[in-house]
Amino acid sequence: MMLEVEGLGSHYGRIPALKGIDLHVGAGELVALVGANGAGKTTLLRALSGVQPVSAGRVRFEGADITTAVPDKRVRLGIVQVPEGRQVFGPLSVEDNLRLGAYLRSEAEAAQGLERVYAMFPVLKQKRREPAGALSGGQQQMLAMGRGLMALPKLLLLDEPSMGLAPKLVEEIFACVRALKADSTTIFLVDQNARAALAVADRAYVLETGRVVLAGSGAELLEDEQVKEAYLGL
Amino acid sequence: MPKQYSAPGSQGKGERDMSAQFMQYLLTGLTVGAIYALVALGFSIIFNASHVINFAQGEFVMIGGMVTMSLAGTGLPYLLAIPLAVVAAALVGLALEKFAVEPARGASVVTLIIITIGASIFLRGLAMLVWDKKLHALKPFTGDTPIAVAGATILPQSLWVLGVTLVIVLALTWFFSRTLFGKAILATSHNRLAAELVGINVRMVLFFSFGLSAALGAIAGILIAPITLTSYDVGVMLGLKGFAAAILGGLGSGIGAVIGGLALGVAEIMSAGYLSSAYKDAIAFVIMLAVLFFMPSGLFGKRGGERI
Ligand SMILES: Nc1ncnc2c1ncn2[C@@H]1O[C@H](COP(=O)(O)OP(=O)(O)OP(=O)(O)O)[C@@H](O)[C@H]1O
Ligand SMILES: [Mg+2]
């Protein structure tokens, strides 16, 4: 098992945001996490990356307990997050953003990664000397994805990669997610666009106010009455 | 008051003397300003890494001058004494981060600022015990025969101040624009969360920033000591002037710190020369208040510390 989460809890001050989450992600799987605004999806991903204090439970990665590991150790192990809202380094150039994605990798790995990302997103190569802050929203999302890939993820955590994008760009981002999956990257995907996320996922979890309330294959959940009503707008 | 701060001797009223006098003030102002610039850079580097205003910055200046004075007093040549003093100050900076700032991680920025004020009082008190309350002179690096420049004169030590400051500014520019670690520091100051997510150890960045700022402060203190003398409390005024310079340039901006420092130095010496030396110290605070009131992000600041 690549990722195992047991009874994970987290608080903002006294207010609980995660109330005992149990889930797992197998190697090579694409697992989606859907849930309404404020359900705790971002909090869960932040906890997995080590940038959010955990108040209960355990996280194991490839068998090793990483519940208290610092963020950079997790990146070194291969847990890489593309955060909600892109969070690019605005004043730095596109290429510097990508280069920093490979901060913990060797020069050779960084050079290879750069080629791979530029092949995947040619527009980034075109704009590589421009400040990241000058890119359009869609391009910034590509940059955020590219920066994540530069870290050579074993487990890629994607938080709302299609948020706020035009339909054509959403399609492009999901095409990229499928390509990564085909490339055997393990992916844990959070997306507002539940239909697209469930359609592309092997398995999925539904999160409600800090608890996992449903789990199943992507296809099963797409057919689930509750899910249809709450998340697919049917 | 050090002699360089006073107007150059009695002169006729010819135009030539006027321009020579102006030149003299300008050179003196730039020398003082370069020191303010170095101190201001220290403020900006720590501010960028943590949004903390480190009020112990002036004490690094003091430590640089005083340790050099002591080491040189034992007969050690400057070539050894100066690097050792810079290292000593850097170690104090690192210790300040490790034992005072780091344990308070998660506390509000105001709390951290109060901690640095406490640290500055502590360091000053310690310096008074280790040394004394007297003023100490440091020998100029390479003699004290004034050099004539366009009708004015400049001390060899002023050339050291300007030259070393220039080298440091170039080195910092290179560091922040050409090295991965420099870029990682910029990235951390722009977006701490994203920096953590790419695997930058942001605590290390903060630790390093304190060491670097302390070293810059110490260098400023060593460069200026032969001109203005040094003492256990020399950091109070230089720290505040450096802070004013950083505010003028825009806190967090590297270019702002340099321009702010030079501008403040020149403004100070000019107003002392043409108006009254009574205004010399007041001018920094007038400028600082005016900037805070009318232009809070300074000349180059973008708010949020975008660039070092
Ligand atoms: N910094 C914070 N301080 C306090 N409470 C927070 C903070 N961030 C999130 N919360 C609260 O924690 C809960 C979970 O938020 P979280 O951002 O994890 O939800 P989410 O599922 O990612 O929602 P969205 O779909 O809006 O991104 C919400 O109730 C939210 O209000
Ligand atoms: Mg979210």
XYZ file of C-alpha atoms and ligand atoms in Angstrom:
574
model
C 0.000 0.000 0.000
C 1.448 3.370 -0.923
C -0.511 5.585 1.458
C -2.433 4.505 4.558
C -4.320 6.991 6.686
C -5.788 5.844 10.015
C -8.058 7.878 12.260
C -6.539 11.151 11.153
C -7.749 14.212 13.031
C -6.880 17.882 12.649
C -8.078 21.141 14.187
C -8.032 24.828 13.448
C -7.704 26.128 16.973
C -10.457 24.253 18.815
C -12.549 23.640 15.727
C -12.136 20.160 14.280
C -11.697 20.018 10.508
C -10.877 16.305 10.205
C -12.587 13.821 12.509
C -10.911 10.460 12.134
C -10.208 9.888 8.471
C -9.457 6.364 7.280
C -8.386 5.818 3.708
C -5.705 4.276 1.557
C -4.192 4.698 -1.864
C -2.512 1.817 -3.631
C 0.514 2.126 -5.901
C -0.529 3.211 -9.397
C -4.065 4.063 -8.339
C -5.911 7.267 -9.125
C -8.088 7.992 -6.113
C -10.486 10.931 -6.026
C -11.788 12.811 -3.008
C -15.042 14.710 -3.441
C -16.979 16.803 -0.980
C -18.717 20.116 -0.554
C -17.028 23.416 0.227
C -15.492 23.303 3.674
C -15.689 19.506 3.953
C -12.001 19.350 4.820
C -10.445 18.223 1.535
C -7.701 20.845 1.530
C -7.065 20.275 5.221
C -6.539 16.565 4.555
C -4.058 17.207 1.733
C -2.227 19.770 3.870
C -1.957 17.225 6.659
C -0.580 14.652 4.203
C 2.081 17.162 3.136
C 2.994 17.959 6.726
C 1.995 21.624 6.612
C -1.049 21.134 8.841
C -0.850 19.953 12.465
C -2.393 16.587 13.108
C -4.231 15.946 16.397
C -4.906 12.230 16.084
C -4.235 9.208 13.943
C -1.415 8.028 11.753
C -0.149 8.358 8.210
C 2.016 5.686 6.623
C 3.800 6.011 3.312
C 5.208 2.861 1.723
C 5.021 1.232 5.111
C 6.926 3.913 7.048
C 5.184 6.085 9.646
C 5.420 9.712 8.513
C 2.787 11.231 10.819
C 5.271 13.691 12.282
C 7.699 14.015 9.358
C 8.615 17.565 8.273
C 7.338 18.749 4.875
C 10.671 18.593 3.055
C 11.224 15.000 4.189
C 7.874 14.042 2.637
C 8.786 15.724 -0.643
C 12.058 13.829 -0.590
C 10.101 10.585 -0.127
C 7.950 11.461 -3.135
C 4.774 12.955 -1.646
C 4.243 16.064 -3.729
C 1.313 18.449 -3.614
C 0.001 20.842 -6.248
C -1.871 23.191 -3.937
C -5.245 24.797 -4.266
C -5.091 28.211 -5.929
C -1.873 27.397 -7.832
C 0.425 29.297 -5.418
C 3.109 30.009 -8.004
C 6.069 32.192 -7.045
C 4.753 35.288 -8.835
C 7.870 37.460 -9.072
C 10.121 34.565 -10.127
C 10.380 33.440 -13.743
C 8.467 30.436 -15.036
C 11.708 28.491 -15.337
C 12.799 29.416 -11.807
C 9.440 28.205 -10.515
C 10.004 24.879 -12.254
C 13.614 24.673 -11.136
C 12.492 25.217 -7.535
C 10.037 22.347 -7.980
C 13.121 20.125 -8.253
C 14.720 21.775 -5.216
C 15.507 18.423 -3.606
C 16.468 16.657 -6.831
C 19.803 16.527 -8.601
C 20.840 18.853 -11.435
C 20.460 15.986 -13.906
C 16.978 15.133 -12.634
C 16.016 18.806 -12.810
C 17.224 19.084 -16.405
C 15.294 15.953 -17.403
C 12.218 17.154 -15.561
C 12.358 20.481 -17.342
C 12.361 18.744 -20.719
C 9.453 16.564 -19.689
C 7.374 19.499 -18.413
C 8.118 21.635 -21.476
C 7.068 18.740 -23.716
C 3.838 18.411 -21.763
C 3.112 22.164 -21.642
C 4.852 23.863 -24.590
C 3.417 27.246 -23.627
C 5.549 27.183 -20.477
C 8.663 26.837 -22.587
C 7.599 29.808 -24.683
C 7.127 31.905 -21.556
C 9.941 30.484 -19.519
C 11.618 33.848 -18.878
C 8.431 35.671 -17.894
C 7.433 36.184 -14.282
C 4.962 33.500 -13.219
C 2.606 36.199 -11.983
C 2.151 37.418 -15.571
C 0.684 34.105 -16.787
C -3.041 33.529 -17.279
C -4.908 31.412 -14.749
C -4.766 28.314 -16.940
C -1.062 28.749 -17.597
C -0.438 29.208 -13.884
C -2.243 25.928 -13.239
C -0.009 24.226 -15.808
C 2.980 25.795 -14.093
C 1.801 24.566 -10.705
C 1.371 21.038 -12.136
C 4.739 21.274 -13.860
C 6.403 22.438 -10.673
C 4.906 19.448 -8.866
C 6.164 17.033 -11.535
C 9.667 18.483 -11.241
C 9.825 16.956 -7.760
C 9.452 13.456 -9.270
C 6.337 12.504 -7.292
C 5.558 8.944 -6.377
C 2.283 10.155 -4.922
C 0.874 13.313 -6.463
C -1.680 15.245 -4.412
C -3.785 17.482 -6.649
C -6.018 20.065 -4.952
C -8.690 21.487 -7.259
C -6.540 21.543 -10.401
C -9.447 22.622 -12.601
C -10.896 25.291 -10.326
C -11.826 28.483 -12.115
C -10.700 27.301 -15.543
C -12.553 27.539 -18.849
C -14.039 24.181 -20.036
C -11.387 23.701 -22.683
C -8.627 24.132 -20.110
C -10.405 21.827 -17.671
C -10.324 19.177 -20.389
C -6.623 19.830 -20.922
C -5.865 19.453 -17.212
C -7.812 16.199 -17.012
C -6.027 14.919 -20.111
C -2.815 15.621 -18.273
C -4.063 13.748 -15.199
C -4.896 10.735 -17.383
C -1.481 10.896 -19.029
C 0.214 10.909 -15.619
C -1.852 7.936 -14.532
C -0.911 6.090 -17.715
C 2.672 6.942 -16.802
C 2.015 5.036 -13.514
C 2.108 8.040 -11.193
C -0.087 7.453 -8.155
C -2.583 10.293 -7.815
C -4.858 11.537 -5.061
C -7.198 14.026 -6.674
C -9.503 16.590 -5.103
C -11.804 18.391 -7.482
C -14.952 20.504 -7.437
C -15.797 18.941 -10.733
C -17.023 15.693 -9.136
C -18.280 14.200 -12.377
C -14.960 14.536 -14.155
C -13.022 13.457 -11.071
C -15.149 10.327 -10.533
C -15.026 9.485 -14.234
C -11.248 9.446 -14.277
C -10.754 7.817 -10.851
C -10.247 4.137 -10.046
C -11.701 4.668 -6.598
C -13.115 7.583 -4.672
C -14.018 8.787 -1.204
C -16.770 11.238 -0.289
C -15.928 13.631 2.543
C -18.544 15.443 4.615
C -17.639 17.816 7.461
C -14.395 16.076 8.219
C -15.613 12.468 7.879
C -15.453 9.910 5.074
C -19.119 9.040 4.447
C -18.859 6.956 1.285
C -16.211 5.006 -0.568
C -16.247 2.960 -3.714
C -15.061 2.717 -7.283
C -15.415 5.819 -9.409
C -18.073 4.130 -11.523
C -20.083 3.040 -8.448
C -20.116 6.495 -6.950
C -21.130 8.061 -10.263
C -24.256 5.869 -10.066
C -24.884 6.429 -6.341
C -28.166 8.264 -5.722
C -26.793 10.258 -2.802
C -23.746 11.349 -4.762
C -25.822 12.184 -7.812
C -28.035 14.428 -5.754
C -25.364 16.112 -3.647
C -22.441 16.467 -6.043
C -23.531 15.869 -9.598
C -26.528 18.177 -9.556
C -28.934 15.530 -10.850
C 31.410 64.365 16.680
C 33.769 62.891 14.125
C 35.560 65.452 12.066
C 34.238 64.213 8.731
C 30.754 65.268 9.668
C 31.698 68.931 9.979
C 31.837 71.292 7.045
C 35.222 71.495 5.352
C 37.169 74.382 6.937
C 36.569 78.060 6.482
C 36.223 78.997 2.876
C 35.699 81.955 0.624
C 32.348 82.590 -0.935
C 33.319 81.841 -4.520
C 31.296 79.439 -6.608
C 34.171 77.051 -6.656
C 34.080 76.745 -2.919
C 30.343 76.267 -3.013
C 30.629 73.346 -5.349
C 33.601 71.938 -3.482
C 31.599 72.139 -0.324
C 28.671 70.435 -1.988
C 31.018 67.729 -3.218
C 32.380 67.277 0.265
C 28.932 66.854 1.734
C 27.994 64.455 -1.026
C 31.011 62.207 -0.466
C 30.498 62.201 3.275
C 26.788 61.569 2.811
C 27.382 58.640 0.485
C 29.858 57.120 2.937
C 27.423 57.326 5.830
C 24.636 56.257 3.496
C 26.489 53.129 2.410
C 26.619 52.068 6.051
C 22.897 52.701 6.439
C 22.346 50.690 3.263
C 24.149 47.662 4.697
C 22.141 47.864 7.900
C 18.932 48.328 5.891
C 19.754 45.245 3.794
C 19.976 43.268 7.014
C 16.523 44.471 8.043
C 15.083 43.591 4.645
C 16.557 40.108 4.471
C 15.106 39.097 7.839
C 11.841 40.853 7.078
C 11.503 38.924 3.836
C 12.173 35.592 5.476
C 9.848 36.101 8.426
C 8.021 39.439 8.294
C 9.825 40.220 11.509
C 11.553 43.549 12.015
C 14.709 42.593 13.836
C 15.475 45.389 16.250
C 18.691 43.680 17.270
C 20.127 44.540 13.830
C 22.041 47.502 15.301
C 23.682 45.231 17.858
C 25.258 43.206 15.060
C 26.838 46.472 13.901
C 28.178 47.047 17.391
C 29.502 43.485 17.710
C 31.388 43.821 14.419
C 33.179 46.994 15.492
C 33.837 45.985 19.085
C 35.104 42.468 18.368
C 37.414 43.793 15.659
C 38.680 46.416 18.090
C 39.414 43.776 20.745
C 41.044 41.316 18.380
C 43.149 44.002 16.732
C 44.092 45.110 20.243
C 45.700 41.721 20.855
C 47.931 42.337 17.881
C 45.967 40.272 15.383
C 46.204 41.750 11.854
C 42.959 43.078 10.305
C 43.126 40.321 7.718
C 42.299 37.876 10.510
C 40.523 40.098 13.015
C 37.861 41.312 10.587
C 36.736 37.910 9.273
C 36.676 36.569 12.818
C 34.537 39.487 13.981
C 32.122 38.944 11.091
C 31.905 35.251 11.950
C 31.349 36.096 15.624
C 28.462 38.401 14.754
C 26.988 35.809 12.384
C 27.108 33.240 15.187
C 25.305 35.662 17.491
C 22.692 36.156 14.752
C 22.260 32.411 14.343
C 22.013 31.959 18.111
C 19.394 34.702 18.296
C 17.296 32.861 15.739
C 17.852 29.447 17.322
C 17.292 30.330 20.965
C 14.960 33.332 20.863
C 13.019 33.415 17.594
C 12.692 29.723 16.735
C 11.221 28.684 20.118
C 8.529 31.336 19.620
C 7.568 29.929 16.224
C 3.874 30.359 15.627
C 3.732 33.425 17.853
C 2.485 36.658 16.320
C 4.859 38.911 14.445
C 4.459 41.542 17.170
C 5.637 39.030 19.776
C 8.662 38.194 17.649
C 9.488 41.875 17.248
C 9.328 42.341 21.015
C 11.667 39.375 21.383
C 14.193 41.082 19.108
C 13.905 44.281 21.147
C 14.624 42.241 24.269
C 17.576 40.609 22.540
C 18.987 43.993 21.572
C 18.823 45.235 25.161
C 20.425 42.012 26.360
C 23.248 42.193 23.810
C 23.944 45.828 24.625
C 24.089 45.050 28.342
C 26.377 42.110 27.678
C 28.657 44.298 25.573
C 28.871 46.817 28.398
C 30.029 44.045 30.716
C 32.444 42.429 28.260
C 33.953 45.761 27.260
C 33.066 49.079 28.915
C 31.128 52.257 28.292
C 33.980 54.093 26.605
C 34.336 55.103 23.000
C 36.910 53.084 21.125
C 38.864 54.013 18.038
C 39.753 51.610 15.267
C 42.749 52.249 13.044
C 41.782 52.968 9.415
C 42.457 49.992 7.132
C 44.956 51.844 4.955
C 46.111 55.093 6.512
C 44.288 58.370 6.954
C 45.800 60.685 4.365
C 42.855 62.386 2.650
C 42.633 62.038 -1.103
C 41.598 65.068 -3.161
C 38.506 64.571 -5.323
C 37.036 67.403 -7.399
C 38.019 70.068 -4.885
C 36.857 68.002 -1.922
C 38.693 65.334 -0.001
C 37.850 61.764 0.800
C 39.414 59.531 3.391
C 40.854 56.201 2.286
C 38.481 54.603 4.799
C 35.517 56.140 2.936
C 36.750 54.457 -0.211
C 36.788 51.176 1.710
C 33.229 51.796 2.850
C 31.991 52.550 -0.655
C 34.028 49.797 -2.324
C 33.080 47.042 0.095
C 29.422 48.078 0.004
C 29.476 47.901 -3.783
C 31.039 44.435 -3.706
C 28.450 43.245 -1.179
C 25.554 44.597 -3.220
C 26.896 42.838 -6.326
C 27.453 39.610 -4.398
C 23.922 39.684 -2.972
C 22.462 40.396 -6.399
C 24.313 37.405 -7.767
C 23.270 35.231 -4.836
C 19.571 36.030 -5.096
C 19.325 35.901 -8.873
C 21.746 33.137 -9.802
C 21.851 30.515 -7.061
C 19.164 27.973 -6.275
C 19.352 28.656 -2.544
C 19.030 32.399 -3.156
C 15.945 31.775 -5.277
C 14.595 29.458 -2.601
C 14.845 32.339 -0.120
C 12.962 34.637 -2.503
C 10.374 31.913 -3.024
C 9.961 31.501 0.725
C 9.455 35.208 1.243
C 6.880 35.330 -1.526
C 4.888 32.220 -0.608
C 5.930 30.268 2.427
C 3.374 27.476 1.946
C 4.359 26.837 -1.666
C 8.012 26.895 -0.620
C 7.364 24.188 1.964
C 5.466 22.157 -0.614
C 8.434 22.082 -3.015
C 10.608 20.875 -0.154
C 12.376 24.074 0.877
C 13.256 23.904 4.557
C 11.804 27.279 5.494
C 13.177 27.121 9.021
C 16.629 26.780 7.541
C 15.929 29.812 5.370
C 15.032 31.861 8.433
C 18.090 30.616 10.315
C 20.355 31.492 7.403
C 18.744 34.928 7.035
C 19.655 35.842 10.598
C 23.241 34.762 10.022
C 23.511 36.692 6.772
C 21.922 39.831 8.228
C 24.203 39.703 11.234
C 27.253 39.384 8.987
C 26.136 42.373 6.899
C 25.556 44.428 10.045
C 28.968 43.480 11.411
C 30.679 44.479 8.177
C 28.941 47.858 8.360
C 30.106 48.293 11.941
C 33.699 47.398 11.096
C 33.836 49.666 8.047
C 32.516 52.733 9.857
C 34.333 52.318 13.192
C 37.580 53.949 12.018
C 35.583 57.039 10.983
C 33.070 57.456 13.806
C 34.516 55.443 16.712
C 32.628 52.546 18.260
C 31.117 51.722 21.636
C 28.721 49.291 23.309
C 25.712 51.384 22.284
C 26.740 52.418 18.776
C 24.091 50.051 17.429
C 21.155 52.034 18.758
C 21.543 54.970 16.404
C 22.906 52.983 13.457
C 20.119 50.441 13.848
C 17.449 53.113 13.833
C 19.021 54.912 10.879
C 19.258 51.641 8.975
C 15.624 50.976 9.797
C 14.648 54.434 8.549
C 16.586 53.731 5.348
C 14.786 50.397 4.895
C 11.414 52.103 5.402
C 12.336 54.850 2.945
C 13.377 52.316 0.299
C 10.458 50.004 1.015
C 10.924 47.280 3.625
C 11.866 44.041 1.925
C 13.281 45.579 -1.237
C 17.015 45.108 -1.770
C 17.404 47.944 -4.233
C 15.214 50.022 -1.932
C 17.532 49.386 1.011
C 20.536 50.564 -0.987
C 18.891 53.658 -2.476
C 17.154 54.433 0.821
C 20.443 54.198 2.707
C 22.376 56.407 0.315
C 19.550 58.960 0.112
C 19.228 59.128 3.865
C 22.970 59.535 4.348
C 23.165 62.366 1.825
C 20.045 64.080 3.175
C 21.440 63.916 6.676
C 24.842 65.366 5.870
C 23.409 68.030 3.566
C 20.936 69.240 6.152
C 23.604 69.208 8.824
C 25.901 71.197 6.562
C 23.492 73.715 5.087
C 20.980 74.026 7.908
C 22.268 73.040 11.276
C 23.995 69.975 12.627
C 21.311 69.970 15.290
C 19.012 68.444 12.673
C 21.369 65.660 11.689
C 19.741 62.871 13.668
C 16.235 64.274 13.459
C 16.194 64.120 9.662
C 16.118 60.306 9.624
C 13.032 60.256 11.795
C 11.307 63.020 9.916
C 11.870 61.101 6.682
C 10.734 57.847 8.245
C 7.539 59.344 9.611
C 6.810 61.130 6.353
C 7.252 57.894 4.399
C 5.104 55.900 6.791
C 2.444 58.554 6.601
C 2.368 59.387 2.904
C 3.963 56.404 1.178
C 3.852 53.391 3.500
C 5.398 50.999 1.011
C 8.415 53.253 0.443
C 10.201 53.975 -2.817
C 10.504 50.391 -4.064
C 8.309 48.392 -1.732
C 5.474 46.374 -3.191
C 4.034 45.287 0.139
C 4.476 41.646 1.083
C 8.201 41.648 0.350
C 8.232 40.569 -3.244
C 11.904 40.979 -3.979
C 14.954 40.997 -1.827
N -6.976 28.688 8.122
C -8.135 28.266 8.658
N -8.519 28.697 9.875
C -9.683 28.286 10.425
N -10.526 27.435 9.839
C -10.204 26.971 8.622
C -8.998 27.372 7.960
N -8.944 26.757 6.771
C -10.068 26.033 6.680
N -10.826 26.155 7.774
C -12.094 25.471 8.045
O -11.883 24.088 8.014
C -12.914 23.433 7.326
C -12.354 22.629 6.186
O -11.772 23.519 5.226
P -11.023 23.016 3.935
O -10.370 24.186 3.311
O -10.192 21.852 4.265
O -12.247 22.554 3.034
P -12.298 22.105 1.526
O -13.037 20.827 1.500
O -10.960 22.133 0.918
O -13.224 23.224 0.898
P -13.168 23.949 -0.543
O -13.974 23.101 -1.449
O -13.813 25.251 -0.289
O -11.761 24.070 -0.953
C -13.887 24.521 6.880
O -14.936 24.564 7.801
C -13.086 25.781 6.934
O -13.894 26.881 7.266
Mg -10.140 23.163 -0.593
